[in-house]
Short mmCIF file of C-alpha atoms and ligand atoms in Angstrom, two decimals:
data_model
loop_
_atom_site.label_atom_id
_atom_site.label_comp_id
_atom_site.label_asym_id
_atom_site.label_seq_id
_atom_site.Cartn_x
_atom_site.Cartn_y
_atom_site.Cartn_z
CA MET A 1 -10.32 -19.12 17.47
CA ILE A 2 -8.08 -18.55 14.48
CA TYR A 3 -5.33 -15.93 14.60
CA SER A 4 -3.03 -14.47 11.97
CA TYR A 5 -0.06 -12.13 11.71
CA THR A 6 -2.38 -9.24 10.83
CA GLN A 7 -4.52 -9.79 13.93
CA ILE A 8 -1.53 -9.92 16.27
CA SER A 9 0.08 -6.84 14.71
CA GLN A 10 -3.18 -4.89 14.87
CA TYR A 11 -3.64 -5.77 18.54
CA LEU A 12 -0.07 -4.68 19.28
CA ARG A 13 -0.63 -1.44 17.39
CA CYS A 14 -3.82 -0.62 19.32
CA PRO A 15 -6.01 -3.12 21.21
CA ARG A 16 -9.05 -0.86 20.73
CA LEU A 17 -8.52 -1.02 16.97
CA TYR A 18 -8.46 -4.82 17.25
CA ARG A 19 -11.79 -4.79 19.09
CA TYR A 20 -13.41 -2.54 16.49
CA ARG A 21 -12.09 -4.66 13.64
CA TYR A 22 -12.36 -8.25 14.86
CA LEU A 23 -15.05 -8.21 17.54
CA ASP A 24 -17.39 -5.39 16.49
CA GLY A 25 -17.01 -6.06 12.75
CA TRP A 26 -15.92 -2.56 11.60
CA GLN A 27 -13.88 -3.15 8.48
CA GLU A 28 -11.92 -0.66 6.42
CA LYS A 29 -13.49 -0.11 2.97
CA ASP A 30 -11.41 -1.93 0.38
CA THR A 31 -11.14 0.97 -2.06
CA ARG A 32 -7.41 1.74 -2.15
CA ALA A 33 -6.28 1.18 -5.72
CA ALA A 34 -2.67 0.42 -4.73
CA MET A 35 -3.79 -2.37 -2.40
CA VAL A 36 -6.15 -3.95 -4.94
CA PHE A 37 -3.50 -3.66 -7.66
CA GLY A 38 -0.94 -5.36 -5.38
CA ARG A 39 -3.21 -8.41 -5.14
CA CYS A 40 -3.65 -8.53 -8.93
CA PHE A 41 0.11 -8.24 -9.38
CA GLU A 42 0.75 -11.19 -7.04
CA LYS A 43 -1.63 -13.30 -9.13
CA ALA A 44 0.36 -12.29 -12.24
CA LEU A 45 3.55 -13.45 -10.49
CA GLY A 46 1.87 -16.81 -9.93
CA ALA A 47 1.18 -16.98 -13.68
CA TYR A 48 4.85 -16.13 -14.39
CA PHE A 49 6.09 -19.09 -12.35
CA ARG A 50 3.56 -21.40 -14.01
CA ASN A 51 5.06 -20.35 -17.39
CA GLU A 52 1.86 -18.57 -18.40
CA ASP A 53 1.68 -15.09 -19.98
CA CYS A 54 1.96 -12.97 -16.83
CA ALA A 55 1.23 -9.65 -18.58
CA VAL A 56 -2.06 -11.09 -19.85
CA ALA A 57 -2.79 -12.46 -16.37
CA LEU A 58 -2.19 -9.01 -14.86
CA TYR A 59 -4.44 -7.36 -17.42
CA LYS A 60 -7.25 -9.86 -16.78
CA GLU A 61 -7.06 -9.50 -12.99
CA TRP A 62 -6.80 -5.70 -13.06
CA ALA A 63 -9.51 -5.32 -15.77
CA ALA A 64 -12.05 -6.54 -13.21
CA TYR A 65 -11.54 -3.20 -11.37
CA LYS A 66 -11.49 -0.86 -14.38
CA ASP A 67 -14.95 0.54 -13.64
CA THR A 68 -14.74 0.22 -9.84
CA ALA A 69 -14.63 3.46 -7.84
CA LEU A 70 -11.14 3.03 -6.36
CA GLU A 71 -9.09 5.72 -4.63
CA TYR A 72 -5.94 6.45 -6.63
CA SER A 73 -2.99 8.30 -5.10
CA LYS A 74 -1.82 11.49 -6.73
CA GLY A 75 -0.78 10.90 -10.35
CA ASP A 76 -1.99 7.28 -10.42
CA SER A 77 -4.69 5.92 -12.72
CA TRP A 78 -5.92 2.50 -13.83
CA ASP A 79 -3.80 2.67 -17.03
CA ARG A 80 -0.69 3.93 -15.27
CA LEU A 81 -0.75 1.13 -12.71
CA LEU A 82 -1.17 -1.45 -15.47
CA GLN A 83 1.75 0.03 -17.41
CA GLN A 84 3.98 0.06 -14.31
CA GLY A 85 2.98 -3.51 -13.50
CA VAL A 86 3.85 -4.77 -17.00
CA HIS A 87 7.24 -2.99 -16.85
CA LEU A 88 7.98 -4.61 -13.52
CA LEU A 89 7.03 -8.06 -14.82
CA HIS A 90 9.39 -7.59 -17.80
CA LEU A 91 12.19 -6.44 -15.51
CA PHE A 92 11.56 -9.40 -13.21
CA ALA A 93 11.80 -11.83 -16.15
CA GLN A 94 14.96 -10.12 -17.44
CA GLN A 95 16.69 -10.29 -14.06
CA ASP A 96 15.62 -13.93 -13.71
CA ARG A 97 16.96 -14.27 -10.15
CA ILE A 98 14.12 -16.30 -8.64
CA ARG A 99 13.15 -19.91 -9.24
CA ILE A 100 10.04 -21.63 -7.89
CA PRO A 101 10.46 -25.17 -9.24
CA GLN A 102 7.08 -26.37 -7.91
CA PRO A 103 4.74 -23.39 -8.26
CA ASN A 104 1.55 -25.35 -7.56
CA GLN A 105 2.97 -26.39 -4.22
CA ASP A 106 5.23 -23.48 -3.25
CA LEU A 107 3.11 -20.40 -3.95
CA GLN A 108 0.52 -19.09 -1.45
CA LEU A 109 1.25 -21.83 1.04
CA LYS A 110 -1.09 -22.14 3.98
CA ILE A 111 0.75 -22.98 7.21
CA THR A 112 -1.12 -23.64 10.45
CA ARG A 113 0.07 -24.04 14.00
CA THR A 114 -1.80 -24.93 17.18
CA LEU A 115 -1.24 -22.53 20.08
CA ALA A 116 -1.05 -23.47 23.77
CA ASN A 117 -4.75 -22.69 24.35
CA ARG A 118 -5.76 -24.87 21.33
CA SER A 119 -6.43 -21.82 19.13
CA GLU A 120 -4.97 -21.93 15.62
CA PHE A 121 -2.49 -19.57 14.04
CA VAL A 122 -2.64 -19.38 10.23
CA ALA A 123 -0.17 -17.85 7.78
CA PHE A 124 -0.30 -17.62 4.01
CA VAL A 125 3.30 -17.50 2.78
CA ASP A 126 3.71 -15.95 -0.69
CA ALA A 127 6.41 -18.34 -1.91
CA ILE A 128 9.23 -20.70 -1.07
CA GLY A 129 11.91 -20.75 -3.76
CA GLU A 130 15.46 -19.89 -4.73
CA ILE A 131 17.00 -16.45 -5.08
CA ASP A 132 20.34 -16.62 -6.90
CA GLY A 133 20.43 -20.35 -6.18
CA LYS A 134 19.77 -20.18 -2.41
CA ARG A 135 16.50 -21.29 -0.78
CA TYR A 136 14.36 -18.60 0.83
CA LEU A 137 10.87 -18.03 2.17
CA ILE A 138 9.70 -15.08 0.03
CA ASP A 139 7.20 -12.30 0.61
CA TRP A 140 6.17 -10.07 -2.37
CA LYS A 141 5.43 -6.38 -1.92
CA THR A 142 4.37 -3.67 -4.36
CA THR A 143 5.04 -0.07 -3.41
CA THR A 144 5.64 3.38 -4.86
CA SER A 145 8.88 4.07 -2.99
CA ARG A 146 11.95 1.99 -2.21
CA TYR A 147 12.12 0.17 1.13
CA VAL A 148 15.01 1.21 3.37
CA ASP A 149 17.85 -1.28 3.09
CA GLU A 150 20.45 0.14 5.45
CA PRO A 151 22.04 -0.57 7.82
CA GLN A 152 22.86 -4.08 6.66
CA GLY A 153 20.73 -6.76 8.31
CA LEU A 154 17.85 -4.38 9.06
CA TRP A 155 15.24 -6.74 7.58
CA ALA A 156 15.99 -9.32 10.27
CA LEU A 157 13.87 -7.02 12.47
CA ASP A 158 10.78 -7.14 10.25
CA PRO A 159 7.99 -8.70 12.34
CA GLN A 160 6.17 -10.23 9.36
CA LEU A 161 9.31 -12.02 8.18
CA ILE A 162 10.01 -13.14 11.75
CA CYS A 163 6.43 -14.44 12.02
CA TYR A 164 6.67 -16.42 8.77
CA SER A 165 10.07 -17.76 9.77
CA TRP A 166 8.59 -18.90 13.11
CA MET A 167 5.65 -20.52 11.32
CA SER A 168 7.68 -22.29 8.64
CA GLY A 169 10.90 -23.03 10.54
CA ILE A 170 12.83 -21.51 7.59
CA HIS A 171 15.59 -19.15 8.71
CA ASP A 172 16.50 -17.55 5.36
CA VAL A 173 13.76 -15.14 4.37
CA ALA A 174 13.38 -12.43 1.75
CA MET A 175 11.18 -9.50 0.89
CA VAL A 176 11.01 -8.95 -2.88
CA VAL A 177 9.82 -5.40 -3.41
CA PHE A 178 8.38 -4.21 -6.74
CA VAL A 179 8.80 -0.47 -6.77
CA ARG A 180 6.31 1.33 -9.02
CA LYS A 181 8.14 4.44 -10.14
CA ARG A 182 9.18 6.06 -13.42
CA LEU A 183 12.20 3.77 -13.65
CA PRO A 184 10.86 0.53 -12.16
CA GLU A 185 13.04 -1.23 -9.63
CA ILE A 186 12.96 -4.58 -7.83
CA GLN A 187 14.62 -4.92 -4.43
CA TYR A 188 15.72 -8.36 -3.21
CA LEU A 189 16.01 -7.87 0.55
CA THR A 190 17.34 -11.07 2.04
CA THR A 191 18.08 -11.81 5.68
CA SER A 192 18.30 -14.60 8.21
CA ILE A 193 16.08 -14.99 11.27
CA ALA A 194 17.71 -16.58 14.30
CA GLU A 195 16.02 -19.36 16.30
CA GLU A 196 15.94 -17.05 19.31
CA GLN A 197 13.89 -14.51 17.30
CA GLN A 198 11.48 -17.26 16.19
CA ASN A 199 10.97 -18.40 19.79
CA GLU A 200 10.56 -14.84 21.00
CA TYR A 201 7.86 -14.24 18.38
CA GLY A 202 6.11 -17.43 19.49
CA HIS A 203 6.02 -16.11 23.08
CA LEU A 204 4.73 -12.76 21.84
CA VAL A 205 1.88 -14.50 20.02
CA GLU A 206 0.96 -16.60 23.06
CA SER A 207 0.94 -13.59 25.41
CA THR A 208 -1.00 -11.43 22.93
CA VAL A 209 -3.63 -14.14 22.41
CA SER A 210 -4.01 -14.49 26.17
CA GLN A 211 -4.62 -10.72 26.50
CA ILE A 212 -7.17 -10.84 23.66
CA GLU A 213 -8.99 -13.78 25.24
CA SER A 214 -9.00 -11.97 28.61
CA GLY A 215 -10.97 -9.17 26.93
CA LEU A 216 -8.31 -6.47 27.35
CA PHE A 217 -8.76 -3.77 24.69
CA PRO A 218 -7.35 -0.47 26.01
CA SER A 219 -6.69 2.21 23.41
CA HIS A 220 -3.08 2.96 22.53
CA SER A 221 -3.82 6.38 21.13
CA GLY A 222 -1.20 8.68 19.63
CA ILE A 223 -1.45 11.76 17.47
CA ARG A 224 2.03 13.24 17.70
CA PHE A 225 5.17 12.07 15.96
CA PRO A 226 6.43 9.37 16.33
CA MET A 227 3.39 7.82 18.07
CA ASN A 228 0.87 9.19 15.58
CA GLY A 229 -1.00 5.95 14.89
CA CYS A 230 -4.45 7.56 15.25
CA THR A 231 -3.96 9.95 12.35
CA SER A 232 -3.53 7.05 9.92
CA CYS A 233 -6.09 4.78 11.60
CA ALA A 234 -9.18 3.98 9.52
CA HIS A 235 -11.14 3.58 12.77
CA LEU A 236 -10.46 7.14 13.97
CA GLY A 237 -14.11 8.08 13.35
CA LEU A 238 -15.26 5.54 15.97
CA CYS A 239 -12.91 6.94 18.62
CA LEU A 240 -13.93 10.52 17.80
CA LYS A 241 -17.62 9.53 17.40
CA ASN A 242 -17.56 11.28 14.04
CA GLN A 243 -20.23 9.73 11.81
CA GLN A 244 -18.90 11.36 8.65
CA LEU A 245 -15.45 9.84 9.18
CA ILE A 246 -17.01 6.45 9.98
CA ASP A 247 -19.11 6.50 6.80
CA SER A 248 -16.17 7.48 4.62
CA ALA A 249 -13.70 4.87 5.88
CA LEU A 250 -15.59 1.86 7.27
CA ILE A 251 -18.27 -0.70 6.62
CA ARG A 252 -19.73 -2.87 9.33
CA ARG A 253 -20.11 -6.62 9.15
CA PRO A 254 -22.45 -7.22 12.11
CA GLY A 255 -21.23 -9.84 14.53
CA ALA A 256 -17.75 -9.76 12.94
CA SER A 257 -17.23 -12.27 10.17
CA ASP A 258 -15.60 -15.53 11.17
CA LEU A 259 -13.48 -15.18 8.02
CA ASP A 260 -11.79 -12.01 9.29
CA TRP A 261 -8.43 -13.69 9.46
CA LEU A 262 -8.35 -14.00 5.70
CA ASP A 263 -7.24 -10.38 5.46
CA GLN A 264 -3.62 -11.39 5.95
CA LEU A 265 -3.71 -11.94 2.18
CA ALA A 266 -3.85 -8.14 1.88
CA ASP A 267 -0.69 -7.49 3.85
S1 SF4 B 1 -7.97 6.06 16.40
FE1 SF4 B 1 -6.21 5.65 17.74
S2 SF4 B 1 -7.10 4.93 19.70
FE2 SF4 B 1 -8.70 4.80 18.13
S3 SF4 B 1 -8.58 2.69 17.36
FE3 SF4 B 1 -7.32 3.95 15.99
S4 SF4 B 1 -5.22 3.83 16.83
FE4 SF4 B 1 -6.63 3.12 18.46
#
């Protein structure tokens, strides 16, 4: 078996959701424009670090979806996302705070680790480079609103950063957030993950994998604040046996694809 951060976090969110997604093959339809655009933007960042024209790279990647029926959030459109993306790339170049000296080696790194039961854990790290001259493991995000950055040190509690720190052994980690808004902004959220946190995450992975392999998939349902996970769950239609909801949000890959773990690229 191959596991990833996404799989572990989905099991921890709701084991029933994990079963639907990874065992039964019910996959969320990939039609959210913001998500697809985020992937195109990350490819444009790759072009930037390879000294290519990143605005052209973004246009080329995003043009592939111009005539695709994507779901845009209120006020968004294909053109608007492109314009915001180009502004962010210019701002990023102007600020010039990040260096990736070896882009072919240090972008989209695949890191694997063998777990106690011989299963594999795989992570795709966005980048390893320097922010203001200091070495960090870096994760890119695109979003429409700023990430919270207070109180100080809050990002040391982010499970994805802890996971990547555990996988890579790198303590200094950063989330670089490209905020798509009228006045574009880039947040450089840096933090340090302690060895104790890395080890704790390793134990969490081992115990979660053992529950998965024991076939334990109870639902962790919740519809009221703050445990309202079901209301934002794409698999809600399956739990409610509502065919209309199933058809609108999911597609089924019978037998569950053995490439399911690749979805961590969409995080
Ligand atoms: S709707 Fe709720 S109970 Fe059902 S899979 Fe989603 S989170 Fe779990």
